[in-house]
Structures are given as structure tokens and as C-alpha cells.
PDB file of C-alpha atoms in Angstrom:
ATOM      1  CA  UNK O   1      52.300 125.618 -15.831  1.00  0.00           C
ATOM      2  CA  UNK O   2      54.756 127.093 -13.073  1.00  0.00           C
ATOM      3  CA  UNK O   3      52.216 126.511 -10.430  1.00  0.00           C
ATOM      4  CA  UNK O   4      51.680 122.630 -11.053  1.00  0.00           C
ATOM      5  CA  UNK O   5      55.191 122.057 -11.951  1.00  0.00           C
ATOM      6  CA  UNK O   6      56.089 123.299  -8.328  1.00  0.00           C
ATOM      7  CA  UNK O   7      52.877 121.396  -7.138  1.00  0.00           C
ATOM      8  CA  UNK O   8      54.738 118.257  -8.284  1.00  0.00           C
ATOM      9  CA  UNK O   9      58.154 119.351  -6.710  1.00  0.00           C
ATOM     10  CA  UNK O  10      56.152 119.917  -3.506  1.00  0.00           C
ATOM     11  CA  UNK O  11      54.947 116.369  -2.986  1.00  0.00           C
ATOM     12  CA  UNK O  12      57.885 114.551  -4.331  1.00  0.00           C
ATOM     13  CA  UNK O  13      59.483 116.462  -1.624  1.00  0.00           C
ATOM     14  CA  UNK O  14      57.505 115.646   0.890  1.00  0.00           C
ATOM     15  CA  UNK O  15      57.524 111.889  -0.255  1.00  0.00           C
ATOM     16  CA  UNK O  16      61.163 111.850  -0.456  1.00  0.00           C
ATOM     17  CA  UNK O  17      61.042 113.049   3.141  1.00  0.00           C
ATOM     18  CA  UNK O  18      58.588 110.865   4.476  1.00  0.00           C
ATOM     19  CA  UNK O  19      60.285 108.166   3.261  1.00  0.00           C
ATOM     20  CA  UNK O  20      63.904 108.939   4.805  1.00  0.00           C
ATOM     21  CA  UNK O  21      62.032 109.393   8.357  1.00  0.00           C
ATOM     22  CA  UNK O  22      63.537 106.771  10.936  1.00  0.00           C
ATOM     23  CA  UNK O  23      61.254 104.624  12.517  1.00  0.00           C
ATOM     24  CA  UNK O  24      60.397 104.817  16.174  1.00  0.00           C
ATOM     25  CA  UNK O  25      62.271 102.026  18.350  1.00  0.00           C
ATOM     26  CA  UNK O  26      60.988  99.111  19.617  1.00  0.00           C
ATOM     27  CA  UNK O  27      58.982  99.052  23.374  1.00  0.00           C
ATOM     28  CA  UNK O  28      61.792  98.385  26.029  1.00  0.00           C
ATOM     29  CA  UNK O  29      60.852  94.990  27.944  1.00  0.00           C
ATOM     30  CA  UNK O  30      61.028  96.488  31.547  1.00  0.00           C
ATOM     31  CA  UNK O  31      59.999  92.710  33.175  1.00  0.00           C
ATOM     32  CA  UNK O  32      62.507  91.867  35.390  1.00  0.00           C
ATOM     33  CA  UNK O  33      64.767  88.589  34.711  1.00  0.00           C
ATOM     34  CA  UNK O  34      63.274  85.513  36.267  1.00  0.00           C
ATOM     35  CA  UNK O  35      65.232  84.486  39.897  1.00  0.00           C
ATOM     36  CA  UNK O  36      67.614  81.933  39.942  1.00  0.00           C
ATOM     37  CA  UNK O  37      66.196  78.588  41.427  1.00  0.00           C
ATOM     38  CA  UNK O  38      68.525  78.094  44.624  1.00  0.00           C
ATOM     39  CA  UNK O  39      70.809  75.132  44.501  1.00  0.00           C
ATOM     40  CA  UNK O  40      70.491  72.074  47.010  1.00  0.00           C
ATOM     41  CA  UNK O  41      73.207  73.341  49.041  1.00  0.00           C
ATOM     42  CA  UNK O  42      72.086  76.891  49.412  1.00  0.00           C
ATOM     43  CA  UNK O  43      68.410  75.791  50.039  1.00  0.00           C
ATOM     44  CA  UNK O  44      70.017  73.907  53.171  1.00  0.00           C
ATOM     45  CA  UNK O  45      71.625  76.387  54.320  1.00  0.00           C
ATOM     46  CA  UNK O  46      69.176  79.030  54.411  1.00  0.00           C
ATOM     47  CA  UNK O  47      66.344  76.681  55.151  1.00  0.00           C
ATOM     48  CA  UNK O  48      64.665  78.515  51.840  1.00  0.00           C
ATOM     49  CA  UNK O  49      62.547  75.853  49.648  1.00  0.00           C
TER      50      UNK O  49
END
């Protein structure tokens, strides 16, 4: 009786535990931010199209 009644402690534990654990965060997005298209006055300046 002692045995299965601390068989049933056991897992409840472990449930309780399992269920308390964080989960992991999400990927980090490491892509860089798109470039800025260069205004008209800039692209004549720097002759950059």
C-alpha cells in the first residue's frame, strides 16, 4: 500500500513539474533590415541608382 501510494506521489510530482517548466524562446530573426531606397536628391548626388 506504502509503495503505490508513493508511486502516485512520484508521478504527480513529476507532472506537476513538467508542467511548471518554461518554454524555450522563440528563434531570433538574425536577417538584416532591408536598405533604405535612396531619395532623388541623394541618388544625384552620389550618382548611385
Amino acid at each position: 500500500m506504502l509503495t503505490s501510494l508513493t508511486r502516485i506521489v512520484a508521478v504527480g510530482l513529476t507532472l506537476a513539474i513538467a508542467a511548471c517548466a518554461t518554454t524555450p524562446p522563440p528563434a531570433v530573426d538574425l536577417t538584416p533590415p532591408a536598405r533604405k531606397a535612396y531619395d532623388a536628391k541623394t541618388q544625384l548626388e552620389s550618382g548611385r541608382m
